[in-house]
Amino acid sequence: GEKPTHLSSEPAKKAEDSLRQYTNQQHFHAQLKSNPNLTIHLGRLQKNKANSNKNLDLISQSLAFCEKCKIKIKSLLQALGVFKQHKEKGVDVKIAVDLIKLADENAFDIAILLSGDADLSAAVEYVVQNKNKKVINAFFEQTSSSELRNKSSSCFKINQNILQECKK
């Protein structure tokens, strides 16, 4: 057999980056879990039904660029998360159930909901209107649902200034 003339370190770098991200995420979760007043819901990762790589290939092929540029555009779209390989599933249902259950148990007066998911709107509306609870929606601009913000008692956008204050 022939020996390869060029070996790419890209797969090793991706694996190293994934391990670092996983380690950082586990550390972050451990810090969150140390707060007894905080409930964390983790979902499961499910592969997107639409074949992301196929969609990326179709888009890059439809562009009138050279092959090098097509590869760069495909990498950029992947980095931006335009076509995600996996999606977290089941978290919104867990949060909605917890919100209603804890409101029924009168376990809180004010809940701070860190989400922009419109699927939580019905649960928030129920808790606010029928259980006389306050739900404050904390959200990131790029993932914000106006429906969820409107059903909440109040809301605020998480920005760099707020994150810096939280680190203190």
PDB file of C-alpha atoms in Angstrom:
ATOM      1  CA  GLY A   1       0.000   0.000   0.000  1.00  0.00           C
ATOM      2  CA  GLU A   2       0.969   3.582  -0.565  1.00  0.00           C
ATOM      3  CA  LYS A   3       1.764   5.845   2.352  1.00  0.00           C
ATOM      4  CA  PRO A   4      -0.221   9.064   2.582  1.00  0.00           C
ATOM      5  CA  THR A   5       1.756  12.125   1.627  1.00  0.00           C
ATOM      6  CA  HIS A   6      -0.204  14.414   3.968  1.00  0.00           C
ATOM      7  CA  LEU A   7      -1.813  13.669   7.302  1.00  0.00           C
ATOM      8  CA  SER A   8      -4.346  16.086   8.703  1.00  0.00           C
ATOM      9  CA  SER A   9      -4.408  16.898  12.384  1.00  0.00           C
ATOM     10  CA  GLU A  10      -7.996  18.186  12.020  1.00  0.00           C
ATOM     11  CA  PRO A  11      -9.781  15.067  13.464  1.00  0.00           C
ATOM     12  CA  ALA A  12      -7.454  15.055  16.487  1.00  0.00           C
ATOM     13  CA  LYS A  13      -8.033  18.779  17.024  1.00  0.00           C
ATOM     14  CA  LYS A  14     -11.833  18.320  16.808  1.00  0.00           C
ATOM     15  CA  ALA A  15     -11.694  15.460  19.327  1.00  0.00           C
ATOM     16  CA  GLU A  16      -9.532  17.570  21.658  1.00  0.00           C
ATOM     17  CA  ASP A  17     -11.948  20.532  21.330  1.00  0.00           C
ATOM     18  CA  SER A  18     -14.942  18.268  22.013  1.00  0.00           C
ATOM     19  CA  LEU A  19     -13.274  16.837  25.120  1.00  0.00           C
ATOM     20  CA  ARG A  20     -12.445  20.346  26.373  1.00  0.00           C
ATOM     21  CA  GLN A  21     -16.030  21.514  25.766  1.00  0.00           C
ATOM     22  CA  TYR A  22     -17.406  18.435  27.534  1.00  0.00           C
ATOM     23  CA  THR A  23     -15.094  18.974  30.515  1.00  0.00           C
ATOM     24  CA  ASN A  24     -16.049  22.662  30.741  1.00  0.00           C
ATOM     25  CA  GLN A  25     -19.741  21.782  30.536  1.00  0.00           C
ATOM     26  CA  GLN A  26     -19.415  19.199  33.322  1.00  0.00           C
ATOM     27  CA  HIS A  27     -17.615  21.743  35.514  1.00  0.00           C
ATOM     28  CA  PHE A  28     -20.352  24.314  34.797  1.00  0.00           C
ATOM     29  CA  HIS A  29     -23.097  21.793  35.680  1.00  0.00           C
ATOM     30  CA  ALA A  30     -21.303  20.884  38.916  1.00  0.00           C
ATOM     31  CA  GLN A  31     -21.206  24.559  39.910  1.00  0.00           C
ATOM     32  CA  LEU A  32     -24.908  24.965  39.126  1.00  0.00           C
ATOM     33  CA  LYS A  33     -25.840  21.821  41.066  1.00  0.00           C
ATOM     34  CA  SER A  34     -24.139  23.208  44.173  1.00  0.00           C
ATOM     35  CA  ASN A  35     -26.948  25.791  44.459  1.00  0.00           C
ATOM     36  CA  PRO A  36     -29.877  24.168  46.332  1.00  0.00           C
ATOM     37  CA  ASN A  37     -32.336  26.753  44.948  1.00  0.00           C
ATOM     38  CA  LEU A  38     -31.617  25.885  41.336  1.00  0.00           C
ATOM     39  CA  THR A  39     -33.145  23.079  39.294  1.00  0.00           C
ATOM     40  CA  ILE A  40     -31.285  21.894  36.210  1.00  0.00           C
ATOM     41  CA  HIS A  41     -32.920  19.898  33.433  1.00  0.00           C
ATOM     42  CA  LEU A  42     -30.751  18.111  30.942  1.00  0.00           C
ATOM     43  CA  GLY A  43     -32.275  16.598  27.847  1.00  0.00           C
ATOM     44  CA  ARG A  44     -31.098  13.988  25.450  1.00  0.00           C
ATOM     45  CA  LEU A  45     -29.283  14.615  22.197  1.00  0.00           C
ATOM     46  CA  GLN A  46     -31.109  13.405  19.141  1.00  0.00           C
ATOM     47  CA  LYS A  47     -29.671  13.352  15.648  1.00  0.00           C
ATOM     48  CA  ASN A  48     -31.564  15.763  13.396  1.00  0.00           C
ATOM     49  CA  LYS A  49     -33.867  13.958  10.983  1.00  0.00           C
ATOM     50  CA  ALA A  50     -32.780  16.184   8.136  1.00  0.00           C
ATOM     51  CA  ASN A  51     -29.336  15.078   7.065  1.00  0.00           C
ATOM     52  CA  SER A  52     -27.301  18.140   7.987  1.00  0.00           C
ATOM     53  CA  ASN A  53     -24.232  17.209   5.956  1.00  0.00           C
ATOM     54  CA  LYS A  54     -26.377  16.581   2.892  1.00  0.00           C
ATOM     55  CA  ASN A  55     -28.029  20.010   3.299  1.00  0.00           C
ATOM     56  CA  LEU A  56     -24.647  21.671   3.729  1.00  0.00           C
ATOM     57  CA  ASP A  57     -23.337  19.931   0.630  1.00  0.00           C
ATOM     58  CA  LEU A  58     -26.366  21.015  -1.411  1.00  0.00           C
ATOM     59  CA  ILE A  59     -25.958  24.636  -0.357  1.00  0.00           C
ATOM     60  CA  SER A  60     -22.218  24.728  -0.973  1.00  0.00           C
ATOM     61  CA  GLN A  61     -22.643  23.050  -4.396  1.00  0.00           C
ATOM     62  CA  SER A  62     -25.332  25.523  -5.450  1.00  0.00           C
ATOM     63  CA  LEU A  63     -22.961  28.458  -4.929  1.00  0.00           C
ATOM     64  CA  ALA A  64     -20.858  29.608  -7.862  1.00  0.00           C
ATOM     65  CA  PHE A  65     -17.548  29.513  -5.968  1.00  0.00           C
ATOM     66  CA  CYS A  66     -14.396  27.498  -6.387  1.00  0.00           C
ATOM     67  CA  GLU A  67     -14.072  24.260  -4.393  1.00  0.00           C
ATOM     68  CA  LYS A  68     -11.790  25.882  -1.782  1.00  0.00           C
ATOM     69  CA  CYS A  69     -14.347  28.628  -1.116  1.00  0.00           C
ATOM     70  CA  LYS A  70     -17.209  26.111  -0.965  1.00  0.00           C
ATOM     71  CA  ILE A  71     -15.327  24.198   1.737  1.00  0.00           C
ATOM     72  CA  LYS A  72     -14.751  27.425   3.686  1.00  0.00           C
ATOM     73  CA  ILE A  73     -18.428  28.394   3.408  1.00  0.00           C
ATOM     74  CA  LYS A  74     -19.498  24.930   4.564  1.00  0.00           C
ATOM     75  CA  SER A  75     -17.147  25.211   7.559  1.00  0.00           C
ATOM     76  CA  LEU A  76     -18.503  28.664   8.383  1.00  0.00           C
ATOM     77  CA  LEU A  77     -22.125  27.457   8.267  1.00  0.00           C
ATOM     78  CA  GLN A  78     -21.214  24.541  10.540  1.00  0.00           C
ATOM     79  CA  ALA A  79     -19.381  26.824  12.984  1.00  0.00           C
ATOM     80  CA  LEU A  80     -22.370  29.165  13.119  1.00  0.00           C
ATOM     81  CA  GLY A  81     -24.622  26.212  13.912  1.00  0.00           C
ATOM     82  CA  VAL A  82     -26.844  26.798  10.879  1.00  0.00           C
ATOM     83  CA  PHE A  83     -27.146  23.044  10.398  1.00  0.00           C
ATOM     84  CA  LYS A  84     -26.822  21.268  13.711  1.00  0.00           C
ATOM     85  CA  GLN A  85     -26.039  17.578  13.745  1.00  0.00           C
ATOM     86  CA  HIS A  86     -27.859  17.035  17.043  1.00  0.00           C
ATOM     87  CA  LYS A  87     -30.636  18.727  18.943  1.00  0.00           C
ATOM     88  CA  GLU A  88     -31.432  18.536  22.624  1.00  0.00           C
ATOM     89  CA  LYS A  89     -34.859  17.014  23.173  1.00  0.00           C
ATOM     90  CA  GLY A  90     -37.258  16.797  26.113  1.00  0.00           C
ATOM     91  CA  VAL A  91     -35.991  19.693  28.209  1.00  0.00           C
ATOM     92  CA  ASP A  92     -38.962  22.004  27.604  1.00  0.00           C
ATOM     93  CA  VAL A  93     -41.444  19.355  28.796  1.00  0.00           C
ATOM     94  CA  LYS A  94     -39.401  18.705  31.956  1.00  0.00           C
ATOM     95  CA  ILE A  95     -39.265  22.430  32.708  1.00  0.00           C
ATOM     96  CA  ALA A  96     -43.002  22.916  32.090  1.00  0.00           C
ATOM     97  CA  VAL A  97     -43.914  19.969  34.342  1.00  0.00           C
ATOM     98  CA  ASP A  98     -41.599  21.215  37.095  1.00  0.00           C
ATOM     99  CA  LEU A  99     -42.927  24.760  36.866  1.00  0.00           C
ATOM    100  CA  ILE A 100     -46.548  23.636  37.215  1.00  0.00           C
ATOM    101  CA  LYS A 101     -45.785  21.004  39.880  1.00  0.00           C
ATOM    102  CA  LEU A 102     -43.778  23.422  42.029  1.00  0.00           C
ATOM    103  CA  ALA A 103     -46.449  26.110  41.643  1.00  0.00           C
ATOM    104  CA  ASP A 104     -49.125  23.601  42.734  1.00  0.00           C
ATOM    105  CA  GLU A 105     -46.974  22.743  45.779  1.00  0.00           C
ATOM    106  CA  ASN A 106     -46.563  26.466  46.500  1.00  0.00           C
ATOM    107  CA  ALA A 107     -42.806  25.891  46.495  1.00  0.00           C
ATOM    108  CA  PHE A 108     -41.985  29.336  45.085  1.00  0.00           C
ATOM    109  CA  ASP A 109     -43.331  32.836  44.701  1.00  0.00           C
ATOM    110  CA  ILE A 110     -41.030  33.905  41.869  1.00  0.00           C
ATOM    111  CA  ALA A 111     -39.395  31.676  39.267  1.00  0.00           C
ATOM    112  CA  ILE A 112     -36.586  32.848  37.026  1.00  0.00           C
ATOM    113  CA  LEU A 113     -36.849  30.962  33.761  1.00  0.00           C
ATOM    114  CA  LEU A 114     -33.680  30.970  31.674  1.00  0.00           C
ATOM    115  CA  SER A 115     -35.126  30.113  28.289  1.00  0.00           C
ATOM    116  CA  GLY A 116     -36.366  31.603  25.063  1.00  0.00           C
ATOM    117  CA  ASP A 117     -38.462  28.577  24.109  1.00  0.00           C
ATOM    118  CA  ALA A 118     -41.999  29.464  23.044  1.00  0.00           C
ATOM    119  CA  ASP A 119     -43.091  25.922  23.971  1.00  0.00           C
ATOM    120  CA  LEU A 120     -42.989  27.024  27.626  1.00  0.00           C
ATOM    121  CA  SER A 121     -45.528  29.818  27.092  1.00  0.00           C
ATOM    122  CA  ALA A 122     -48.598  27.778  28.060  1.00  0.00           C
ATOM    123  CA  ALA A 123     -47.024  26.561  31.330  1.00  0.00           C
ATOM    124  CA  VAL A 124     -45.863  30.081  32.199  1.00  0.00           C
ATOM    125  CA  GLU A 125     -49.301  31.515  31.420  1.00  0.00           C
ATOM    126  CA  TYR A 126     -50.972  28.884  33.631  1.00  0.00           C
ATOM    127  CA  VAL A 127     -48.641  29.527  36.572  1.00  0.00           C
ATOM    128  CA  VAL A 128     -48.933  33.321  36.312  1.00  0.00           C
ATOM    129  CA  GLN A 129     -52.704  33.474  35.805  1.00  0.00           C
ATOM    130  CA  ASN A 130     -53.975  30.514  37.839  1.00  0.00           C
ATOM    131  CA  LYS A 131     -51.401  30.111  40.604  1.00  0.00           C
ATOM    132  CA  ASN A 132     -50.652  33.790  41.244  1.00  0.00           C
ATOM    133  CA  LYS A 133     -46.909  33.247  40.771  1.00  0.00           C
ATOM    134  CA  LYS A 134     -44.378  35.483  39.087  1.00  0.00           C
ATOM    135  CA  VAL A 135     -42.223  34.137  36.307  1.00  0.00           C
ATOM    136  CA  ILE A 136     -39.295  36.246  35.174  1.00  0.00           C
ATOM    137  CA  ASN A 137     -38.007  35.268  31.758  1.00  0.00           C
ATOM    138  CA  ALA A 138     -34.233  35.660  31.407  1.00  0.00           C
ATOM    139  CA  PHE A 139     -33.186  35.181  27.811  1.00  0.00           C
ATOM    140  CA  PHE A 140     -30.408  35.533  25.277  1.00  0.00           C
ATOM    141  CA  GLU A 141     -31.358  37.784  22.379  1.00  0.00           C
ATOM    142  CA  GLN A 142     -30.721  35.220  19.671  1.00  0.00           C
ATOM    143  CA  THR A 143     -32.973  32.602  21.333  1.00  0.00           C
ATOM    144  CA  SER A 144     -35.788  34.785  22.553  1.00  0.00           C
ATOM    145  CA  SER A 145     -39.481  34.095  21.984  1.00  0.00           C
ATOM    146  CA  SER A 146     -41.729  37.150  22.137  1.00  0.00           C
ATOM    147  CA  GLU A 147     -44.623  34.837  23.061  1.00  0.00           C
ATOM    148  CA  LEU A 148     -42.769  33.582  26.143  1.00  0.00           C
ATOM    149  CA  ARG A 149     -41.731  37.118  27.125  1.00  0.00           C
ATOM    150  CA  ASN A 150     -45.341  38.320  26.804  1.00  0.00           C
ATOM    151  CA  LYS A 151     -46.735  35.507  28.999  1.00  0.00           C
ATOM    152  CA  SER A 152     -44.094  36.092  31.698  1.00  0.00           C
ATOM    153  CA  SER A 153     -44.554  38.524  34.578  1.00  0.00           C
ATOM    154  CA  SER A 154     -41.413  40.337  33.457  1.00  0.00           C
ATOM    155  CA  CYS A 155     -38.285  39.624  31.476  1.00  0.00           C
ATOM    156  CA  PHE A 156     -34.726  40.718  30.884  1.00  0.00           C
ATOM    157  CA  LYS A 157     -32.062  40.077  28.281  1.00  0.00           C
ATOM    158  CA  ILE A 158     -28.854  38.445  29.420  1.00  0.00           C
ATOM    159  CA  ASN A 159     -25.941  40.447  28.079  1.00  0.00           C
ATOM    160  CA  GLN A 160     -22.224  40.724  28.758  1.00  0.00           C
ATOM    161  CA  ASN A 161     -22.743  43.217  31.620  1.00  0.00           C
ATOM    162  CA  ILE A 162     -25.093  40.845  33.461  1.00  0.00           C
ATOM    163  CA  LEU A 163     -22.698  37.938  32.963  1.00  0.00           C
ATOM    164  CA  GLN A 164     -19.821  39.996  34.384  1.00  0.00           C
ATOM    165  CA  GLU A 165     -21.933  40.914  37.435  1.00  0.00           C
ATOM    166  CA  CYS A 166     -22.746  37.234  38.021  1.00  0.00           C
ATOM    167  CA  LYS A 167     -19.048  36.354  38.112  1.00  0.00           C
ATOM    168  CA  LYS A 168     -18.442  38.672  41.072  1.00  0.00           C
TER     169      LYS A 168
END
